[in-house]
């Protein structure tokens, strides 16, 4: 009987092991995974020897930092209903000590008197599930000098529309960045602030990929997925309606040299990136 019992278990052992492994596998992606699920647009790495394409990741967002410009090349984050809660705005703008030792750290006062706002990439209101997550959005590596009317009006309306989409049963992948040099704030035009250590970009852009709640894999993105691409001038004279600044992902890639949505199937990318969004804006 013992030999029969042992033989039977030798046969069943691989099945049992597979079931055990499957039961232990946590297939839910981490927040860090989600923030870069659609790709790393510049191939950024956490190598200090690449100071103008330095990768920083945290649960709230991922970014490629450009040390010479003092602002990110891009910031990428995932937005779902679980990210929207009741945590108050922290307003604790501060230097990011996660940057490598010896690097200049932009501070809360670096923008003071410049005529430009400390414009968020990942917005404060996109991270209200906890005080800690909201606080993370106030690190200065998440900021750029943004014309006040662009930040407080045009961009704010786009950000609120994104949260409206989430409340309506969607989850989003969002990438924001900037390029060029020279914008116009409330005190006129400028190329840099903070004694030349922070570049004022000429354009601010954003790409929003809209998926039904529960879908967050690159494989869930298909030719019918809504993709909103916006490219606005960093000028205080900017128009209020963000929908007037819609463009294609292809055009943004040509302007920035980035490879956006690189984790999406190439054939789907080709379709989505050539299309200008015509959907609602509120």
GROMACS .gro file of C-alpha atoms in nm:
model
  282
    1UNK     CA    1   0.000   0.000   0.000
    2UNK     CA    2   0.282   0.240   0.075
    3UNK     CA    3   0.430   0.195  -0.272
    4UNK     CA    4   0.090   0.263  -0.432
    5UNK     CA    5   0.042   0.573  -0.213
    6UNK     CA    6   0.389   0.708  -0.298
    7UNK     CA    7   0.346   0.654  -0.670
    8UNK     CA    8   0.015   0.834  -0.665
    9UNK     CA    9   0.169   1.133  -0.489
   10UNK     CA   10   0.464   1.138  -0.727
   11UNK     CA   11   0.209   1.178  -1.005
   12UNK     CA   12   0.013   1.447  -0.820
   13UNK     CA   13   0.309   1.645  -0.686
   14UNK     CA   14   0.361   1.866  -0.996
   15UNK     CA   15  -0.010   1.950  -1.000
   16UNK     CA   16  -0.007   2.037  -0.631
   17UNK     CA   17   0.300   2.255  -0.671
   18UNK     CA   18   0.148   2.441  -0.965
   19UNK     CA   19  -0.171   2.503  -0.770
   20UNK     CA   20   0.032   2.628  -0.473
   21UNK     CA   21   0.235   2.868  -0.687
   22UNK     CA   22  -0.078   2.995  -0.861
   23UNK     CA   23  -0.244   3.051  -0.526
   24UNK     CA   24   0.056   3.246  -0.399
   25UNK     CA   25   0.088   3.461  -0.711
   26UNK     CA   26  -0.035   3.815  -0.660
   27UNK     CA   27  -0.128   3.926  -1.008
   28UNK     CA   28  -0.231   4.275  -0.900
   29UNK     CA   29   0.031   4.521  -1.026
   30UNK     CA   30   0.197   4.750  -0.775
   31UNK     CA   31   0.140   5.127  -0.800
   32UNK     CA   32   0.496   5.166  -0.928
   33UNK     CA   33   0.426   4.910  -1.201
   34UNK     CA   34   0.105   5.084  -1.301
   35UNK     CA   35   0.268   5.424  -1.332
   36UNK     CA   36   0.497   5.293  -1.608
   37UNK     CA   37   0.271   5.022  -1.749
   38UNK     CA   38   0.240   5.189  -2.091
   39UNK     CA   39   0.614   5.240  -2.124
   40UNK     CA   40   0.917   5.444  -2.019
   41UNK     CA   41   0.909   5.723  -2.283
   42UNK     CA   42   1.279   5.811  -2.270
   43UNK     CA   43   1.431   5.488  -2.142
   44UNK     CA   44   1.519   5.666  -1.818
   45UNK     CA   45   1.724   5.478  -1.559
   46UNK     CA   46   1.830   5.541  -1.200
   47UNK     CA   47   2.191   5.592  -1.310
   48UNK     CA   48   2.338   5.917  -1.170
   49UNK     CA   49   2.568   5.925  -1.473
   50UNK     CA   50   2.259   6.003  -1.682
   51UNK     CA   51   2.163   6.327  -1.504
   52UNK     CA   52   1.936   6.458  -1.777
   53UNK     CA   53   1.729   6.140  -1.799
   54UNK     CA   54   1.726   6.023  -1.438
   55UNK     CA   55   1.445   5.790  -1.332
   56UNK     CA   56   1.266   5.847  -1.002
   57UNK     CA   57   0.984   5.612  -0.904
   58UNK     CA   58   0.747   5.628  -0.612
   59UNK     CA   59   0.397   5.489  -0.557
   60UNK     CA   60   0.237   5.817  -0.665
   61UNK     CA   61   0.417   5.866  -0.999
   62UNK     CA   62   0.732   5.800  -1.200
   63UNK     CA   63   0.942   6.066  -1.367
   64UNK     CA   64   1.246   6.135  -1.580
   65UNK     CA   65   1.437   6.425  -1.425
   66UNK     CA   66   1.652   6.665  -1.627
   67UNK     CA   67   1.914   6.804  -1.389
   68UNK     CA   68   2.035   7.073  -1.632
   69UNK     CA   69   1.681   7.209  -1.671
   70UNK     CA   70   1.575   7.159  -1.307
   71UNK     CA   71   1.243   7.009  -1.417
   72UNK     CA   72   1.118   6.670  -1.537
   73UNK     CA   73   1.127   6.557  -1.899
   74UNK     CA   74   0.803   6.377  -1.821
   75UNK     CA   75   0.596   6.244  -1.531
   76UNK     CA   76   0.377   5.933  -1.569
   77UNK     CA   77   0.101   5.813  -1.339
   78UNK     CA   78  -0.205   5.591  -1.321
   79UNK     CA   79  -0.533   5.733  -1.193
   80UNK     CA   80  -0.820   5.523  -1.060
   81UNK     CA   81  -1.111   5.570  -0.822
   82UNK     CA   82  -0.904   5.440  -0.528
   83UNK     CA   83  -0.669   5.738  -0.569
   84UNK     CA   84  -0.947   5.989  -0.504
   85UNK     CA   85  -1.035   6.037  -0.139
   86UNK     CA   86  -1.074   6.310   0.119
   87UNK     CA   87  -0.716   6.393   0.216
   88UNK     CA   88  -0.667   6.772   0.221
   89UNK     CA   89  -0.421   6.956   0.003
   90UNK     CA   90  -0.090   6.963   0.191
   91UNK     CA   91   0.079   7.261   0.018
   92UNK     CA   92   0.415   7.144   0.156
   93UNK     CA   93   0.631   7.232  -0.146
   94UNK     CA   94   0.984   7.108  -0.077
   95UNK     CA   95   1.310   6.986  -0.225
   96UNK     CA   96   1.333   6.622  -0.327
   97UNK     CA   97   1.607   6.455  -0.126
   98UNK     CA   98   1.573   6.139  -0.336
   99UNK     CA   99   1.797   6.304  -0.596
  100UNK     CA  100   2.159   6.184  -0.595
  101UNK     CA  101   2.398   6.344  -0.348
  102UNK     CA  102   2.558   6.662  -0.476
  103UNK     CA  103   2.283   6.752  -0.722
  104UNK     CA  104   2.126   7.096  -0.692
  105UNK     CA  105   1.783   7.067  -0.533
  106UNK     CA  106   1.515   7.309  -0.646
  107UNK     CA  107   1.341   7.444  -0.335
  108UNK     CA  108   0.999   7.576  -0.245
  109UNK     CA  109   1.126   7.933  -0.282
  110UNK     CA  110   1.302   7.883  -0.618
  111UNK     CA  111   0.997   8.017  -0.804
  112UNK     CA  112   0.931   8.310  -0.568
  113UNK     CA  113   0.889   8.642  -0.749
  114UNK     CA  114   0.933   8.481  -1.092
  115UNK     CA  115   0.582   8.536  -1.225
  116UNK     CA  116   0.544   8.160  -1.280
  117UNK     CA  117   0.347   7.912  -1.074
  118UNK     CA  118   0.489   7.595  -0.926
  119UNK     CA  119   0.289   7.388  -1.171
  120UNK     CA  120   0.225   7.025  -1.080
  121UNK     CA  121   0.274   6.744  -1.326
  122UNK     CA  122   0.089   6.482  -1.121
  123UNK     CA  123  -0.180   6.703  -0.962
  124UNK     CA  124  -0.243   6.728  -0.591
  125UNK     CA  125  -0.610   6.644  -0.645
  126UNK     CA  126  -0.518   6.318  -0.823
  127UNK     CA  127  -0.367   6.189  -0.498
  128UNK     CA  128  -0.617   6.240  -0.216
  129UNK     CA  129  -0.647   5.883  -0.088
  130UNK     CA  130  -0.406   5.966   0.197
  131UNK     CA  131  -0.212   6.257   0.339
  132UNK     CA  132   0.116   6.088   0.243
  133UNK     CA  133   0.017   6.042  -0.121
  134UNK     CA  134  -0.099   6.401  -0.148
  135UNK     CA  135   0.221   6.524   0.015
  136UNK     CA  136   0.430   6.338  -0.246
  137UNK     CA  137   0.287   6.559  -0.522
  138UNK     CA  138   0.449   6.866  -0.364
  139UNK     CA  139   0.806   6.753  -0.419
  140UNK     CA  140   0.976   7.005  -0.647
  141UNK     CA  141   1.082   6.731  -0.892
  142UNK     CA  142   0.709   6.716  -0.979
  143UNK     CA  143   0.699   7.089  -1.070
  144UNK     CA  144   0.768   7.316  -1.364
  145UNK     CA  145   0.746   7.696  -1.406
  146UNK     CA  146   0.398   7.736  -1.552
  147UNK     CA  147   0.224   8.055  -1.661
  148UNK     CA  148  -0.046   8.128  -1.399
  149UNK     CA  149  -0.336   8.134  -1.644
  150UNK     CA  150  -0.223   7.805  -1.796
  151UNK     CA  151  -0.182   7.641  -1.456
  152UNK     CA  152  -0.489   7.776  -1.280
  153UNK     CA  153  -0.735   7.780  -1.567
  154UNK     CA  154  -0.660   7.575  -1.879
  155UNK     CA  155  -0.458   7.298  -1.716
  156UNK     CA  156  -0.674   7.290  -1.404
  157UNK     CA  157  -0.983   7.232  -1.619
  158UNK     CA  158  -0.809   6.947  -1.804
  159UNK     CA  159  -0.707   6.791  -1.472
  160UNK     CA  160  -1.061   6.814  -1.336
  161UNK     CA  161  -1.199   6.661  -1.656
  162UNK     CA  162  -0.965   6.365  -1.607
  163UNK     CA  163  -1.102   6.310  -1.257
  164UNK     CA  164  -1.456   6.337  -1.397
  165UNK     CA  165  -1.372   6.051  -1.633
  166UNK     CA  166  -1.252   5.843  -1.338
  167UNK     CA  167  -1.563   5.916  -1.137
  168UNK     CA  168  -1.762   5.810  -1.444
  169UNK     CA  169  -1.621   5.457  -1.436
  170UNK     CA  170  -1.283   5.478  -1.604
  171UNK     CA  171  -0.918   5.458  -1.508
  172UNK     CA  172  -0.650   5.659  -1.679
  173UNK     CA  173  -0.286   5.650  -1.776
  174UNK     CA  174  -0.149   6.004  -1.786
  175UNK     CA  175   0.187   6.134  -1.903
  176UNK     CA  176   0.278   6.502  -1.881
  177UNK     CA  177   0.588   6.692  -1.980
  178UNK     CA  178   0.725   7.003  -2.142
  179UNK     CA  179   0.978   7.108  -2.402
  180UNK     CA  180   1.146   7.412  -2.550
  181UNK     CA  181   1.272   7.720  -2.370
  182UNK     CA  182   1.097   8.047  -2.294
  183UNK     CA  183   0.751   8.121  -2.155
  184UNK     CA  184   0.556   8.426  -2.045
  185UNK     CA  185   0.431   8.455  -1.690
  186UNK     CA  186   0.254   8.729  -1.502
  187UNK     CA  187   0.569   8.945  -1.510
  188UNK     CA  188   0.652   8.894  -1.876
  189UNK     CA  189   0.875   8.655  -2.072
  190UNK     CA  190   1.168   8.461  -1.929
  191UNK     CA  191   1.386   8.166  -2.023
  192UNK     CA  192   1.497   8.064  -1.675
  193UNK     CA  193   1.431   8.130  -1.307
  194UNK     CA  194   1.623   8.057  -0.985
  195UNK     CA  195   1.938   8.229  -1.113
  196UNK     CA  196   1.935   8.024  -1.431
  197UNK     CA  197   1.903   7.687  -1.259
  198UNK     CA  198   1.542   7.615  -1.364
  199UNK     CA  199   1.435   7.633  -1.729
  200UNK     CA  200   1.103   7.789  -1.823
  201UNK     CA  201   0.963   7.562  -2.096
  202UNK     CA  202   0.791   7.693  -2.408
  203UNK     CA  203   0.522   7.424  -2.426
  204UNK     CA  204   0.337   7.197  -2.183
  205UNK     CA  205   0.187   6.870  -2.304
  206UNK     CA  206  -0.021   6.584  -2.171
  207UNK     CA  207  -0.138   6.243  -2.298
  208UNK     CA  208  -0.437   6.072  -2.136
  209UNK     CA  209  -0.531   5.710  -2.213
  210UNK     CA  210  -0.886   5.626  -2.106
  211UNK     CA  211  -0.979   5.268  -2.014
  212UNK     CA  212  -1.284   5.115  -1.843
  213UNK     CA  213  -1.233   5.061  -1.472
  214UNK     CA  214  -1.061   4.729  -1.409
  215UNK     CA  215  -0.861   4.739  -1.732
  216UNK     CA  216  -0.501   4.848  -1.681
  217UNK     CA  217  -0.287   4.628  -1.903
  218UNK     CA  218  -0.126   4.750  -2.226
  219UNK     CA  219  -0.313   4.460  -2.386
  220UNK     CA  220  -0.640   4.630  -2.291
  221UNK     CA  221  -0.555   4.926  -2.516
  222UNK     CA  222  -0.704   4.874  -2.861
  223UNK     CA  223  -0.776   5.078  -3.172
  224UNK     CA  224  -1.097   5.209  -3.016
  225UNK     CA  225  -0.936   5.337  -2.694
  226UNK     CA  226  -0.975   5.708  -2.635
  227UNK     CA  227  -0.642   5.890  -2.623
  228UNK     CA  228  -0.634   6.264  -2.549
  229UNK     CA  229  -0.316   6.452  -2.645
  230UNK     CA  230  -0.283   6.821  -2.557
  231UNK     CA  231  -0.003   7.067  -2.634
  232UNK     CA  232  -0.039   7.423  -2.500
  233UNK     CA  233   0.190   7.728  -2.503
  234UNK     CA  234   0.337   7.826  -2.167
  235UNK     CA  235   0.197   8.177  -2.204
  236UNK     CA  236  -0.022   8.377  -1.973
  237UNK     CA  237  -0.231   8.470  -2.278
  238UNK     CA  238  -0.328   8.103  -2.332
  239UNK     CA  239  -0.693   8.035  -2.408
  240UNK     CA  240  -0.915   7.891  -2.139
  241UNK     CA  241  -1.047   7.594  -2.340
  242UNK     CA  242  -0.798   7.306  -2.327
  243UNK     CA  243  -0.985   7.127  -2.604
  244UNK     CA  244  -0.856   7.383  -2.852
  245UNK     CA  245  -0.501   7.258  -2.793
  246UNK     CA  246  -0.561   6.894  -2.883
  247UNK     CA  247  -0.305   6.733  -3.109
  248UNK     CA  248  -0.169   6.387  -3.195
  249UNK     CA  249   0.070   6.171  -2.998
  250UNK     CA  250   0.275   6.150  -3.318
  251UNK     CA  251   0.318   6.529  -3.314
  252UNK     CA  252   0.428   6.525  -2.950
  253UNK     CA  253   0.681   6.252  -3.021
  254UNK     CA  254   0.821   6.452  -3.311
  255UNK     CA  255   0.856   6.760  -3.088
  256UNK     CA  256   1.008   6.584  -2.786
  257UNK     CA  257   1.193   6.281  -2.922
  258UNK     CA  258   1.005   6.056  -2.679
  259UNK     CA  259   0.850   5.717  -2.751
  260UNK     CA  260   0.509   5.742  -2.590
  261UNK     CA  261   0.281   5.440  -2.527
  262UNK     CA  262   0.570   5.212  -2.624
  263UNK     CA  263   0.425   4.911  -2.436
  264UNK     CA  264   0.113   4.913  -2.654
  265UNK     CA  265   0.104   4.681  -2.956
  266UNK     CA  266   0.272   4.856  -3.254
  267UNK     CA  267  -0.030   4.831  -3.484
  268UNK     CA  268  -0.255   4.981  -3.217
  269UNK     CA  269   0.001   5.253  -3.147
  270UNK     CA  270   0.007   5.352  -3.512
  271UNK     CA  271  -0.369   5.401  -3.514
  272UNK     CA  272  -0.404   5.581  -3.181
  273UNK     CA  273  -0.102   5.807  -3.213
  274UNK     CA  274  -0.213   5.951  -3.548
  275UNK     CA  275  -0.559   6.049  -3.424
  276UNK     CA  276  -0.673   6.383  -3.277
  277UNK     CA  277  -0.930   6.335  -3.002
  278UNK     CA  278  -1.274   6.478  -3.076
  279UNK     CA  279  -1.452   6.363  -2.760
  280UNK     CA  280  -1.622   6.579  -2.498
  281UNK     CA  281  -1.417   6.820  -2.288
  282UNK     CA  282  -1.638   6.849  -1.979
   0.00000   0.00000   0.00000
